[in-house]
Tab-separated table of C-alpha atoms in Angstrom:
chain	number	residue	atom	x	y	z
R	20	VAL	CA	-2.837	-38.379	7.816
R	21	LEU	CA	-3.330	-34.591	7.566
R	22	ALA	CA	-0.207	-34.903	4.460
R	23	VAL	CA	-1.917	-37.613	2.959
R	24	LEU	CA	-5.069	-34.778	2.724
R	25	GLY	CA	-2.567	-32.835	1.332
R	26	LEU	CA	-3.624	-30.284	4.301
R	27	GLU	CA	-0.333	-29.367	5.793
R	28	ALA	CA	-0.383	-27.862	9.358
R	29	ALA	CA	-0.790	-24.495	10.238
R	30	ALA	CA	1.847	-23.157	12.847
R	31	PRO	CA	0.028	-23.053	15.938
R	32	GLY	CA	0.123	-18.946	15.737
R	33	GLU	CA	-2.020	-18.633	12.682
R	34	CYS	CA	-4.213	-20.854	14.223
R	35	GLU	CA	-4.885	-18.240	17.374
R	36	LEU	CA	-4.642	-15.116	14.675
R	37	THR	CA	-6.971	-16.710	12.270
R	38	ARG	CA	-9.534	-17.691	15.522
R	39	LEU	CA	-8.799	-13.641	16.201
R	40	LEU	CA	-9.955	-12.713	12.856
R	41	GLN	CA	-12.935	-15.436	12.759
R	42	ASP	CA	-14.223	-13.537	15.835
R	43	LYS	CA	-13.649	-10.119	14.145
R	44	LEU	CA	-15.158	-10.843	10.758
R	45	GLN	CA	-18.725	-11.931	12.131
R	46	TYR	CA	-21.248	-10.901	10.447
R	47	GLU	CA	-23.105	-8.395	12.398
R	48	MET	CA	-19.547	-6.544	12.188
R	49	ARG	CA	-18.895	-6.729	8.755
R	50	LEU	CA	-22.544	-5.692	7.927
R	51	GLN	CA	-22.495	-2.809	10.396
R	52	TYR	CA	-18.849	-1.669	9.222
R	53	MET	CA	-18.828	-2.570	6.058
R	54	LYS	CA	-22.373	-1.505	4.857
R	55	HIS	CA	-24.484	0.079	7.018
R	56	TYR	CA	-21.823	2.899	7.824
R	57	PHE	CA	-21.119	3.460	3.922
R	58	PRO	CA	-23.192	5.239	1.446
R	59	ILE	CA	-25.331	2.563	-0.575
R	60	ASP	CA	-23.844	0.928	-3.155
R	61	TYR	CA	-20.246	1.913	-2.625
R	62	THR	CA	-17.310	0.344	-3.792
R	63	VAL	CA	-13.630	0.041	-3.295
R	64	GLN	CA	-10.989	0.181	-6.539
R	65	VAL	CA	-9.245	-3.115	-6.274
R	66	GLN	CA	-6.879	-4.428	-8.678
R	67	TYR	CA	-8.893	-7.652	-10.422
R	68	GLU	CA	-5.956	-10.341	-8.660
R	69	GLU	CA	-7.545	-8.392	-4.634
R	70	VAL	CA	-10.472	-10.353	-5.512
R	71	LEU	CA	-9.772	-13.967	-3.567
R	72	ARG	CA	-13.180	-16.207	-3.811
R	73	PRO	CA	-14.012	-19.825	-2.818
R	74	SER	CA	-13.510	-20.990	-6.427
R	75	ASN	CA	-9.519	-19.508	-6.684
R	76	ILE	CA	-8.976	-21.459	-3.853
R	77	THR	CA	-10.265	-25.054	-5.701
R	78	ARG	CA	-8.749	-24.362	-8.597
R	79	LEU	CA	-5.476	-23.619	-7.529
R	80	ARG	CA	-6.047	-26.528	-5.545
R	81	ASN	CA	-7.011	-29.224	-8.006
R	82	GLY	CA	-3.866	-27.344	-9.993
R	83	THR	CA	-1.761	-29.231	-6.737
R	84	VAL	CA	-0.968	-25.769	-5.486
R	85	SER	CA	-0.050	-26.222	-1.883
R	86	GLU	CA	-2.032	-25.803	1.384
R	87	ALA	CA	0.960	-23.664	2.695
R	88	ALA	CA	0.829	-21.582	-0.629
R	89	LEU	CA	-2.819	-20.917	-0.511
R	90	ARG	CA	-2.337	-19.542	2.855
R	91	TYR	CA	0.570	-17.309	2.220
R	92	LEU	CA	-1.687	-15.368	-1.243
R	93	TRP	CA	-4.804	-15.633	1.788
R	94	PHE	CA	-3.244	-13.111	3.776
R	95	HIS	CA	-1.639	-10.924	0.983
R	96	VAL	CA	-4.790	-10.669	-0.638
R	97	SER	CA	-7.057	-10.412	2.452
R	98	SER	CA	-4.490	-8.013	4.372
R	99	GLN	CA	-3.690	-5.662	1.397
R	100	ALA	CA	-8.211	-5.502	0.602
R	101	VAL	CA	-8.086	-4.626	4.403
R	102	LEU	CA	-5.846	-1.601	3.397
R	103	ARG	CA	-7.971	-0.781	0.280
R	104	ILE	CA	-10.903	0.092	2.738
R	105	ARG	CA	-8.746	1.665	4.856
R	106	GLU	CA	-7.392	4.249	2.489
R	107	VAL	CA	-10.993	5.802	1.748
R	108	LEU	CA	-12.028	5.905	5.179
R	109	PRO	CA	-11.127	9.044	7.231
R	110	GLU	CA	-10.442	8.436	10.772
R	111	LYS	CA	-13.301	9.622	12.353
R	112	HIS	CA	-15.085	7.090	10.302
R	113	PRO	CA	-17.037	4.910	11.910
R	114	SER	CA	-15.355	2.095	10.607
R	115	TRP	CA	-11.667	3.341	10.933
R	116	LYS	CA	-10.977	1.712	14.044
R	117	TYR	CA	-12.751	-1.521	13.156
R	118	THR	CA	-10.345	-1.252	10.241
R	119	GLN	CA	-7.628	-0.529	12.230
R	120	GLU	CA	-7.466	-3.680	14.514
R	121	LEU	CA	-7.728	-5.971	11.149
R	122	CYS	CA	-4.947	-4.179	9.957
R	123	GLN	CA	-3.035	-4.953	13.649
R	124	LEU	CA	-4.521	-8.648	13.136
R	125	PHE	CA	-3.260	-8.863	9.936
R	126	ASP	CA	0.384	-7.379	10.481
R	127	ALA	CA	0.855	-10.211	13.398
R	128	LEU	CA	-0.122	-12.728	11.158
R	129	GLY	CA	2.339	-11.482	8.423
R	130	GLU	CA	4.699	-12.450	11.068
R	131	GLU	CA	4.228	-15.722	10.875
R	132	TYR	CA	4.154	-15.785	7.187
R	133	SER	CA	7.519	-13.175	7.055
R	134	LYS	CA	9.738	-16.838	7.408
R	135	TYR	CA	8.229	-17.396	3.518
R	136	ARG	CA	9.957	-16.755	0.591
R	137	GLN	CA	8.109	-16.037	-2.559
R	138	THR	CA	10.883	-18.507	-3.910
R	139	ASP	CA	9.575	-21.368	-1.508
R	140	VAL	CA	5.745	-21.040	-2.652
R	141	GLU	CA	4.408	-22.106	-6.454
R	142	THR	CA	5.389	-19.645	-9.062
R	143	VAL	CA	1.823	-19.088	-9.269
R	144	VAL	CA	0.762	-18.150	-5.909
R	145	ALA	CA	4.076	-16.081	-6.098
R	146	ASP	CA	3.308	-13.991	-9.560
R	147	VAL	CA	-0.312	-13.194	-7.932
R	148	VAL	CA	1.818	-12.149	-4.582
R	149	LYS	CA	4.075	-9.855	-7.318
R	150	LEU	CA	0.897	-8.439	-9.143
R	151	ILE	CA	-0.920	-7.471	-5.994
R	152	HIS	CA	1.760	-5.230	-4.622
R	153	SER	CA	3.012	-3.922	-8.016
R	154	ALA	CA	1.990	-0.578	-8.529
R	155	GLY	CA	1.191	0.004	-11.942
R	156	ALA	CA	-1.642	-3.156	-11.789
R	157	GLU	CA	-4.333	-0.468	-11.503
R	158	SER	CA	-5.748	-0.498	-15.342
R	159	ARG	CA	-6.523	-4.257	-14.013
R	160	SER	CA	-8.832	-2.844	-11.224
R	161	LYS	CA	-12.455	-3.516	-10.633
R	162	ALA	CA	-14.758	-1.737	-8.394
R	163	VAL	CA	-16.053	-3.992	-5.213
R	164	ARG	CA	-18.166	-3.435	-2.043
R	165	PRO	CA	-16.403	-3.246	1.097
R	166	LYS	CA	-17.902	-5.943	2.529
R	167	ALA	CA	-18.114	-8.412	-0.332
R	168	LEU	CA	-13.536	-7.905	0.381
R	169	LEU	CA	-14.234	-9.089	3.870
R	170	ASP	CA	-17.073	-12.130	2.761
R	171	ASN	CA	-14.507	-13.225	1.015
R	172	CYS	CA	-11.554	-13.130	3.132
R	173	LEU	CA	-14.023	-14.821	5.833
R	174	LYS	CA	-14.758	-17.730	3.023
R	175	VAL	CA	-11.595	-18.323	1.994
R	176	MET	CA	-9.750	-18.262	5.421
R	177	ARG	CA	-12.800	-20.645	7.247
R	178	MET	CA	-11.852	-23.534	3.303
R	179	LEU	CA	-8.054	-22.916	4.595
R	180	TYR	CA	-8.063	-23.277	8.146
R	181	GLY	CA	-11.001	-24.470	9.009
R	182	VAL	CA	-10.018	-28.136	9.606
R	183	PRO	CA	-5.760	-27.657	10.336
R	184	CYS	CA	-7.034	-24.651	13.255
R	185	GLU	CA	-10.416	-26.348	13.783
R	186	LEU	CA	-11.767	-23.402	13.165
R	187	GLY	CA	-15.670	-23.963	13.884
R	188	ILE	CA	-18.325	-21.927	11.740
R	189	ARG	CA	-20.656	-19.977	13.560
């Protein structure tokens, strides 16, 4: 039934890790660590491709990109966003430990995705992943608030994992 709907099942490890991520990305935590502990209107420079919104996922789904490829894309974009936030934090910053825990969850999720090769996913997704990890793409950067990056991360994660992993919206 899931295959008919175009929703390929997520691996059990993916589901468990996304549940843990969902717990870490609760609104109160994002608000405290990514807004209250930062200066007013603080932004982080990210590549244009590092901002993944639900509308991007909808457009890619309509372009018949597989759910597995979309989850692969979400992982790369979201883990890179957390790294971008962490790059600007000194170790003594109150948000350092929080971002460290998010990085550890993404590292564990990376183990789940290590079996994917870029040749296994649609070209459009592979191209975006290459752009995200290319060093020369800084010219296509934009300023984004840290909380907005994690808000998008959570929204897209719920879109992609909500049904196959039965993520309840809390």
